[in-house]
Tab-separated table of C-alpha atoms and ligand atoms in Angstrom:
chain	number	residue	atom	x	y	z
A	1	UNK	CA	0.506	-23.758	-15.446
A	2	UNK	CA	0.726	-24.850	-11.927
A	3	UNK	CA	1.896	-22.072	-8.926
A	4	UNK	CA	1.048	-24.685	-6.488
A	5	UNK	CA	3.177	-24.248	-3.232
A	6	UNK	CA	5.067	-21.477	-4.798
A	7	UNK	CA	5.885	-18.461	-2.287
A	8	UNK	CA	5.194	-15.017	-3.532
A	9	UNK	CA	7.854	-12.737	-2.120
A	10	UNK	CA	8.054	-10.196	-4.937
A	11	UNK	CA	6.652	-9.831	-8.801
A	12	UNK	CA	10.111	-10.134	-10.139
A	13	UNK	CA	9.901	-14.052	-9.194
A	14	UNK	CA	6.986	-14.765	-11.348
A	15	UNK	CA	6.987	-14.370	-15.326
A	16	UNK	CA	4.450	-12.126	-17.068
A	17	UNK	CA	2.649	-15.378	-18.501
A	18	UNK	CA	1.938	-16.563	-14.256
A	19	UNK	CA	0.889	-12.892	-13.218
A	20	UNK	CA	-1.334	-12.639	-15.896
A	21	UNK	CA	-3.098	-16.330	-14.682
A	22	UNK	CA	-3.057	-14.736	-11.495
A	23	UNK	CA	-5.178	-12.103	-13.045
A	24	UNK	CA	-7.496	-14.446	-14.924
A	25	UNK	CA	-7.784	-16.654	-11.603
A	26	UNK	CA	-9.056	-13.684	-9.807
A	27	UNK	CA	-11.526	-12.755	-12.198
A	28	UNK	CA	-12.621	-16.315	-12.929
A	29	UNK	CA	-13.538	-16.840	-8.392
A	30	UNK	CA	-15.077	-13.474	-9.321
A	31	UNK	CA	-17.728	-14.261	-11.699
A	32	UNK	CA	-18.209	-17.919	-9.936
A	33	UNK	CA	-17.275	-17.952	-6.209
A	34	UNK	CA	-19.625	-20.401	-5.705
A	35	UNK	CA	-17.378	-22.761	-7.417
A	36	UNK	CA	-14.440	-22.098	-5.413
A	37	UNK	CA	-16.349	-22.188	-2.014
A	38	UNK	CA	-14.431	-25.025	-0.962
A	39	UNK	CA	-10.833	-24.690	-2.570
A	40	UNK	CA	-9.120	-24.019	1.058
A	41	UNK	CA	-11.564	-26.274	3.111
A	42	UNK	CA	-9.614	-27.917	6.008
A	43	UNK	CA	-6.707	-25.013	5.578
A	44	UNK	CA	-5.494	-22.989	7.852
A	45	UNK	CA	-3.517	-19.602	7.655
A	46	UNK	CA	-1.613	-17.554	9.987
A	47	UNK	CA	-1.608	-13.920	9.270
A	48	UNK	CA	1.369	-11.788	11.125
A	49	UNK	CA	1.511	-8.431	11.251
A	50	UNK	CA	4.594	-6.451	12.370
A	51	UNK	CA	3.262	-3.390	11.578
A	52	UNK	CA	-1.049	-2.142	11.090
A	53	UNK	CA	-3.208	-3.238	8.308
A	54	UNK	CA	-6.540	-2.413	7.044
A	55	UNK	CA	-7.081	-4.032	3.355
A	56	UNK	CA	-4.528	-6.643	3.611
A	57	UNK	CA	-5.627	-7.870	6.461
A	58	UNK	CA	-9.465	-8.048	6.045
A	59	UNK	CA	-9.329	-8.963	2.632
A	60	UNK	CA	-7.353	-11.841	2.968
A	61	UNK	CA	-9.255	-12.919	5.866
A	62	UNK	CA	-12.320	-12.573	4.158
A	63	UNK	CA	-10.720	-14.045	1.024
A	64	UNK	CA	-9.801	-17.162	2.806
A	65	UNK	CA	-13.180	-17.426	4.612
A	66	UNK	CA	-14.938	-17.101	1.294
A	67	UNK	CA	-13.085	-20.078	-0.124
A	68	UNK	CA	-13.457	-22.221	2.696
A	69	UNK	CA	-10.459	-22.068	4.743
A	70	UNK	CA	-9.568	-20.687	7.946
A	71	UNK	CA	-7.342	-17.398	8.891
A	72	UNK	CA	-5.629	-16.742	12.368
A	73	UNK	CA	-4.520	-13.276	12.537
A	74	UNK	CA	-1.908	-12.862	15.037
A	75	UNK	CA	0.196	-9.571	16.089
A	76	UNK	CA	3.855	-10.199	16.127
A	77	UNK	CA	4.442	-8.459	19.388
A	78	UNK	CA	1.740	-11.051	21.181
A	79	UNK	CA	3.565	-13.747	19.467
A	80	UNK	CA	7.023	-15.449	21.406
A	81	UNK	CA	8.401	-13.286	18.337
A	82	UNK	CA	8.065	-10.008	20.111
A	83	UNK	CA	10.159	-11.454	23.486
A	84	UNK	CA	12.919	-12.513	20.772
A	85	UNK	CA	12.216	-16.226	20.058
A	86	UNK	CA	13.428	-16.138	16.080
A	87	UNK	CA	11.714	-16.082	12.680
A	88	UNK	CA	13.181	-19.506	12.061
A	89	UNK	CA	11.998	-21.236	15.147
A	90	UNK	CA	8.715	-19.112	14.855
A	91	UNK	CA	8.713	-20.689	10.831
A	92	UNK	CA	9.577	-24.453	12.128
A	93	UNK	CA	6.543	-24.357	14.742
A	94	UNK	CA	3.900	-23.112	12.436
A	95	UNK	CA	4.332	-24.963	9.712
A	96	UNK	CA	3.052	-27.824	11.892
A	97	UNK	CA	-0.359	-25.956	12.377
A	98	UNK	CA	-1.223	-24.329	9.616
A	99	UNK	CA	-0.914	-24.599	5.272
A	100	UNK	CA	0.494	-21.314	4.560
A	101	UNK	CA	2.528	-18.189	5.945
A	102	UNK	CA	1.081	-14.214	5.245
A	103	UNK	CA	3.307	-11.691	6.760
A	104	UNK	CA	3.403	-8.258	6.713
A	105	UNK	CA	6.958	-6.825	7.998
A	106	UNK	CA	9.413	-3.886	8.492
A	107	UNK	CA	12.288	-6.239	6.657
A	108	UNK	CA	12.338	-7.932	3.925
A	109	UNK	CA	14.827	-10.172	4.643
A	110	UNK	CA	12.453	-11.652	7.860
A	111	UNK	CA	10.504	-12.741	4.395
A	112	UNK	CA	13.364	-14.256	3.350
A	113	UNK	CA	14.006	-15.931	6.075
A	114	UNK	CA	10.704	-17.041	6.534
A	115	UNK	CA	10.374	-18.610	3.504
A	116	UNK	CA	13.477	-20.273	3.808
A	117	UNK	CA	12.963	-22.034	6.746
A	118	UNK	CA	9.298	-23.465	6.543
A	119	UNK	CA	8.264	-25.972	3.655
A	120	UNK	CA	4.953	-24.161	4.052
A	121	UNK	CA	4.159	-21.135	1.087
A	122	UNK	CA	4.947	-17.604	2.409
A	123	UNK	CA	2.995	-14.718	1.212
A	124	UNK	CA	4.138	-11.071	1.601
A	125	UNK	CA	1.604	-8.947	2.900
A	126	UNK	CA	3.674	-5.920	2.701
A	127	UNK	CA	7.569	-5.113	3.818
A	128	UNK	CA	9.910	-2.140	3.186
A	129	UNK	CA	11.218	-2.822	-0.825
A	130	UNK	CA	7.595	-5.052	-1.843
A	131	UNK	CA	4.293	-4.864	-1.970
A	132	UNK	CA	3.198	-7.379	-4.351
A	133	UNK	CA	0.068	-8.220	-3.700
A	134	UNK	CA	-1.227	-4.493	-3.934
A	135	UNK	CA	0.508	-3.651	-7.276
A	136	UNK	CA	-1.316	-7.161	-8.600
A	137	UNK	CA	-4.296	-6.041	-7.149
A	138	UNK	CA	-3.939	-2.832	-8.738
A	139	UNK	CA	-3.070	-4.372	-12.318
A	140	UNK	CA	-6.560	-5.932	-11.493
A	141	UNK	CA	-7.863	-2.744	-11.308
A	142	UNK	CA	-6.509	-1.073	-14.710
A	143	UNK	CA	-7.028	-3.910	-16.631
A	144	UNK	CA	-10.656	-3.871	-15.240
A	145	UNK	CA	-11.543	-0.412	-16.460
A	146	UNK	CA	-8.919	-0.291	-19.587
A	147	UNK	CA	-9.548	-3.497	-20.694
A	148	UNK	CA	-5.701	-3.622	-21.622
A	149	UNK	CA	-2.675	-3.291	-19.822
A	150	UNK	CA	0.216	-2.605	-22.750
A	151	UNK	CA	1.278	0.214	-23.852
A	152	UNK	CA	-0.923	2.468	-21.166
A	153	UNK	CA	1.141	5.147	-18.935
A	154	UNK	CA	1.096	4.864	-14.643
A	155	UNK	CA	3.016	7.959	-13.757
A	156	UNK	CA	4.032	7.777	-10.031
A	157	UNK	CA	4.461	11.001	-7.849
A	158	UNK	CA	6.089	10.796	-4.885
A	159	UNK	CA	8.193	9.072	-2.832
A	160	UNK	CA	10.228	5.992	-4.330
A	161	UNK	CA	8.699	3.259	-1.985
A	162	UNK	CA	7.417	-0.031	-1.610
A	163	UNK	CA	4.580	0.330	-3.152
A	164	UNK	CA	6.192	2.611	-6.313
A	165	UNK	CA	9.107	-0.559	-5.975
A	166	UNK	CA	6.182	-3.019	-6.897
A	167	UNK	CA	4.367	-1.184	-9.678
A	168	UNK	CA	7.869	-0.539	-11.605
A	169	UNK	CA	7.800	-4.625	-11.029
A	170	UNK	CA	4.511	-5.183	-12.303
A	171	UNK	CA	4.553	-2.222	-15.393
A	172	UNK	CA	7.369	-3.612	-16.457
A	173	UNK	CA	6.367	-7.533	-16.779
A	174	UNK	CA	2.980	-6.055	-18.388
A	175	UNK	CA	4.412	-3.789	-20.681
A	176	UNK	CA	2.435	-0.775	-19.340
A	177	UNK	CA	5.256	2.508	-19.497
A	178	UNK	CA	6.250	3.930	-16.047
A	179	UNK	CA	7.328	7.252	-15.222
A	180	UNK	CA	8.757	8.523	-11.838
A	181	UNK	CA	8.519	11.479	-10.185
A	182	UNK	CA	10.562	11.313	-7.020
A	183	UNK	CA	12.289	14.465	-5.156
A	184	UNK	CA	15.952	13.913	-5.384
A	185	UNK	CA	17.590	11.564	-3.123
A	186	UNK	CA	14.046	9.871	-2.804
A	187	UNK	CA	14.070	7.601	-5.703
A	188	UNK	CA	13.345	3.950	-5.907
A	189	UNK	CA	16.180	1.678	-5.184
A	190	UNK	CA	19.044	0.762	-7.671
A	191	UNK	CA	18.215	-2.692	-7.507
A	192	UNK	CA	14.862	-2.503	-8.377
A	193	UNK	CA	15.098	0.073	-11.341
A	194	UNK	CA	17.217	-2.403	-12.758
A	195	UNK	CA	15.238	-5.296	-12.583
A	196	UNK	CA	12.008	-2.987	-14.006
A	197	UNK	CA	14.627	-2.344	-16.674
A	198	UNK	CA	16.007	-5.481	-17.518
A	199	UNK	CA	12.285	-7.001	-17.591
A	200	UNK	CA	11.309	-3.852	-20.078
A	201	UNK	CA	13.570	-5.493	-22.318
A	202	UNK	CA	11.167	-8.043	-23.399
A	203	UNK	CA	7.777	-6.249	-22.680
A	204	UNK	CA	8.914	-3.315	-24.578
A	205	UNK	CA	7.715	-1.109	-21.629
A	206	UNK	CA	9.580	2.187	-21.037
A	207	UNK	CA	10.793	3.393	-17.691
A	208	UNK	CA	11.637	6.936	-16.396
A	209	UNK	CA	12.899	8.773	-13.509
A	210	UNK	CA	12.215	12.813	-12.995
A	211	UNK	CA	12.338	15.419	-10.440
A	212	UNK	CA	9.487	16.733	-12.449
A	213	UNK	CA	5.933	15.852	-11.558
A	214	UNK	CA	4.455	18.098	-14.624
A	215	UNK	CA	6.967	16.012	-16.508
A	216	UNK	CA	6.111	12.406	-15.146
A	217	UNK	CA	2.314	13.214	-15.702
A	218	UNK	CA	2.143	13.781	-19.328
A	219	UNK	CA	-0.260	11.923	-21.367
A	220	UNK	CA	-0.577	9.609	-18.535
A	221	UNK	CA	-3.482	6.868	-18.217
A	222	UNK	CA	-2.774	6.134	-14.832
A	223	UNK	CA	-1.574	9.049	-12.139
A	224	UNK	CA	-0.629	7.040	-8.816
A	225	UNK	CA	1.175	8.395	-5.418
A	226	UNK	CA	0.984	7.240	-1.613
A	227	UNK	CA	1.856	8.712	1.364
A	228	UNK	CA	5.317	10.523	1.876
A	229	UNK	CA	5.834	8.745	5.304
A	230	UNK	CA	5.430	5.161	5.265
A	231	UNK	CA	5.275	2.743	8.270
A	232	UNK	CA	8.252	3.443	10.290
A	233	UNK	CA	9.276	6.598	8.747
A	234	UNK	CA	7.436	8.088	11.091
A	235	UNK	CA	10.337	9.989	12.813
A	236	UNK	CA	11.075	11.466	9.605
A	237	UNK	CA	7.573	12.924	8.995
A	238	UNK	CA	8.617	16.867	9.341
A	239	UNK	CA	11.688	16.545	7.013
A	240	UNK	CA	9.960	14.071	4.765
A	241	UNK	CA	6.570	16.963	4.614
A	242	UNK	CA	9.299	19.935	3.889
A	243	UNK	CA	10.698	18.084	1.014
A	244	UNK	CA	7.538	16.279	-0.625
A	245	UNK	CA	5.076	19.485	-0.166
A	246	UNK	CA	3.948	21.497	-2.234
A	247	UNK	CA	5.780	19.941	-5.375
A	248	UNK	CA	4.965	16.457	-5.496
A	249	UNK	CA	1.210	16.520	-4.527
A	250	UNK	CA	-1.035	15.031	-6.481
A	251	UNK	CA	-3.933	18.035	-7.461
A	252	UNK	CA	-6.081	19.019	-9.795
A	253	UNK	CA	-4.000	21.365	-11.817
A	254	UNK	CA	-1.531	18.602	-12.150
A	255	UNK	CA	-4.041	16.312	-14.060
A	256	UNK	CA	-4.223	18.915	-16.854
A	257	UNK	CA	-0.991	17.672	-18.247
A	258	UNK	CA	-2.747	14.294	-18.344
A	259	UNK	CA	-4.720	12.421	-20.877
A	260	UNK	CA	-8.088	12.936	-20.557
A	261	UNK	CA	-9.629	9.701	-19.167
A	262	UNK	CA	-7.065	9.689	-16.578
A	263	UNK	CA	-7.461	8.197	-13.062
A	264	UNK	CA	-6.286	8.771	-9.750
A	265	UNK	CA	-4.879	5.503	-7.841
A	266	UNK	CA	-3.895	5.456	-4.369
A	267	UNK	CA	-2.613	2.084	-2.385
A	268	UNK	CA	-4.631	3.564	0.692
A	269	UNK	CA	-4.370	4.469	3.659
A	270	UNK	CA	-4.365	8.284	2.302
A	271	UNK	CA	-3.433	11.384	3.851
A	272	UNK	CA	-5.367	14.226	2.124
A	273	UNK	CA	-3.820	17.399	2.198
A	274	UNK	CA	-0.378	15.945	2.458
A	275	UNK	CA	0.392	13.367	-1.233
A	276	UNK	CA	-3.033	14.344	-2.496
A	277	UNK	CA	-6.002	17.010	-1.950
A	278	UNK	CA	-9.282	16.027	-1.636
A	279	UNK	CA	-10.332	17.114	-4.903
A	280	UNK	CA	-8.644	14.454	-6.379
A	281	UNK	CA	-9.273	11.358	-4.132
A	282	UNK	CA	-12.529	12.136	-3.551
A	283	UNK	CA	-13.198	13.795	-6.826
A	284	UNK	CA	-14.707	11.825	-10.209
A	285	UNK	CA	-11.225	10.594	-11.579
A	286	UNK	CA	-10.351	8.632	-8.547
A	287	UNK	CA	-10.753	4.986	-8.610
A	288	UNK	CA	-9.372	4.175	-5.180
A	289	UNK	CA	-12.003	2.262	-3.675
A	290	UNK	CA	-12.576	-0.016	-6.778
A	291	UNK	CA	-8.548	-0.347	-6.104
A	292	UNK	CA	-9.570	-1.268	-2.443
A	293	UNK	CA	-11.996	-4.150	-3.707
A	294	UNK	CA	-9.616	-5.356	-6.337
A	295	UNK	CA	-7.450	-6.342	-3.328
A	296	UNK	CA	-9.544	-8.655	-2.383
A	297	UNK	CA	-10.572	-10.434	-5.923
A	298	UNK	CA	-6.948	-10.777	-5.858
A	299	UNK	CA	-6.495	-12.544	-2.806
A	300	UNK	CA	-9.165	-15.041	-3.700
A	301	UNK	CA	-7.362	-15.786	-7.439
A	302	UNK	CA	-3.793	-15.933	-5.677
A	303	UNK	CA	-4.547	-18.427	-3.303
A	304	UNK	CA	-6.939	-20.490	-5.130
A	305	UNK	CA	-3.742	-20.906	-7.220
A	306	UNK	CA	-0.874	-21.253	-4.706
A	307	UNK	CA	-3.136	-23.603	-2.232
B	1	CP	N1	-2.975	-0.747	0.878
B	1	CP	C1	-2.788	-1.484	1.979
B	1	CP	O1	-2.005	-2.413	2.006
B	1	CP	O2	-3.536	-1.090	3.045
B	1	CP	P1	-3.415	-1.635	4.525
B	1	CP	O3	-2.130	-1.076	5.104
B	1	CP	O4	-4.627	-1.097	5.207
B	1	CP	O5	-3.370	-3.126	4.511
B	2	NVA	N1	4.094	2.802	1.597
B	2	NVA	C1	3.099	2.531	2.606
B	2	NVA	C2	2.094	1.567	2.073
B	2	NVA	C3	0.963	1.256	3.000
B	2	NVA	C4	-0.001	0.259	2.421
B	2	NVA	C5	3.773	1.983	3.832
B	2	NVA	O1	4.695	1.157	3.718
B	2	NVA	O2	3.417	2.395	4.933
């Protein structure tokens, strides 16, 4: 199975059989990265960022490093792209430099349009609707400490984002069962539910929506939530806080409705007191820093495979 120059926009353009070599991939450069020192020698990346990064950032530039090739990081506003000169001419111009494209963006469709108009492979690094490479990362992570990823529970509290958008993605190619616990009016987009639904068809994976948190927890393997106000929702904060809080964070008295081995996931960056009290993310269910590693296992199994 070859991904070879393949872009990787969203889960939903992959089947379950590629995510899961994805998967193996990662945990193969794991146990051997001496073996893959050299798979991006003479490669070079450009990294743009639209908006701030932590993980992606440093774990794909340390991902790339590791396996020989070379990452430029460059801020969109420092680039001709932040006095207006377009994605497309931006695309056209790099893809004479460097082997492959990782962008992290408020749009999606300056993905799309990325991707359309170099020949090079485009990675997203994060936009409004996708997060791919975090809910991979993440499927990493449970498969990691479950040793299976079927017919476990990921119960999402919170608000219907990007990140929740990419998990219903992944769940559903995987088979795990998703549950969603959104305030109303908050809920992931149409168009994704249905393609989480339409994929459950063949995984046999079962997807719900509540305005229930107690509900969306029950029995759960897998209790996951991020922050109420995501990158450029930031004018929205105070209405966003007055809806979200108390009822949709993430504490301890909400894990009794879970199973017992239960863990706490977060995407990171977290604000405690706000999605989730410290209890929980810094307490003995959490898993979020393992999560935070996984990212960059990930990265290294990803492009070993695309490049
Ligand atoms: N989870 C994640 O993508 O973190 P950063 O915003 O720090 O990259
Ligand atoms: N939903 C968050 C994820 C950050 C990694 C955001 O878009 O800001």
């Amino acid at each position: 199975m070859s991904l070879k120059g393949r872009d990787f926009l969203t889960l939903s353009d992959f089947s379950a059989d590629e995510l899961w070599h994805i998967l193996e991939k990662a945990l193969e450069v794991e146990k051997n990265l001496n073996n893959f020192s050299g798979v991006l020698a003479g490669k070079f990346f450009a990294l743009i960022f639209e908006k701030p990064s932590t993980r992606t950032r440093v774990s794909f530039e340390v991902a790339i490093r590791q396996l020989g090739g070379f990452p430029l990081t460059l801020n969109w506003v420092e680039l001709q792209l932040g006095r207006g000169e377009t994605v497309r001419d931006t695309a056209k111009t790099l893809e004479r430099y460097v082997h492959g494209i990782i962008a992290r963006v408020n749009e999606h469709k300056t993905l799309l349009e990325l991707a359309k108009s170099a020949e090079i492979p485009v990675i997203n690094a994060l936009s409004n609707l996708y997060h791919p490479c975090q809910a991979l990362a993440d499927m990493l992570t449970v498969y990691k400490l479950k040793g299976r990823l079927k017919g476990l529970k990921l119960a999402w509290v919170g608000d219907g984002n990007n990140v929740c958008h990419s998990l219903l993605v992944a769940c559903s190619k995987f088979g795990l069962d998703v549950s969603v616990a959104t305030p109303k009016g908050y809920e992931p987009k149409k168009e994704v539910l249905e393609k989480a639904l339409e994929e459950a068809k063949n995984s046999g994976s079962k997807i719900e929506l509540t305005n229930n948190p107690e509900e969306a927890v029950k029995d759960a393997d897998i209790v996951y939530t991020d922050t109420f106000v995501s990158m450029g929702k930031e004018a929205e904060k105070r209405k966003r806080l007055k809806v979200f809080l108390p009822n949709f964070q993430v504490t301890l008295k909400l894990f009794n409705h879970t199973k017992k081995d239960c863990v706490f996931m977060h995407c990171l960056p977290a604000k405690r007191g706000e999605e989730v009290t410290s209890e929980v993310i810094d307490g003995p269910r959490s898993v979020v820093w393992f999560q935070a590693e996984n990212r960059l296992h990930l990265q290294r199994g990803l492009l070993t495979l695309i490049f």
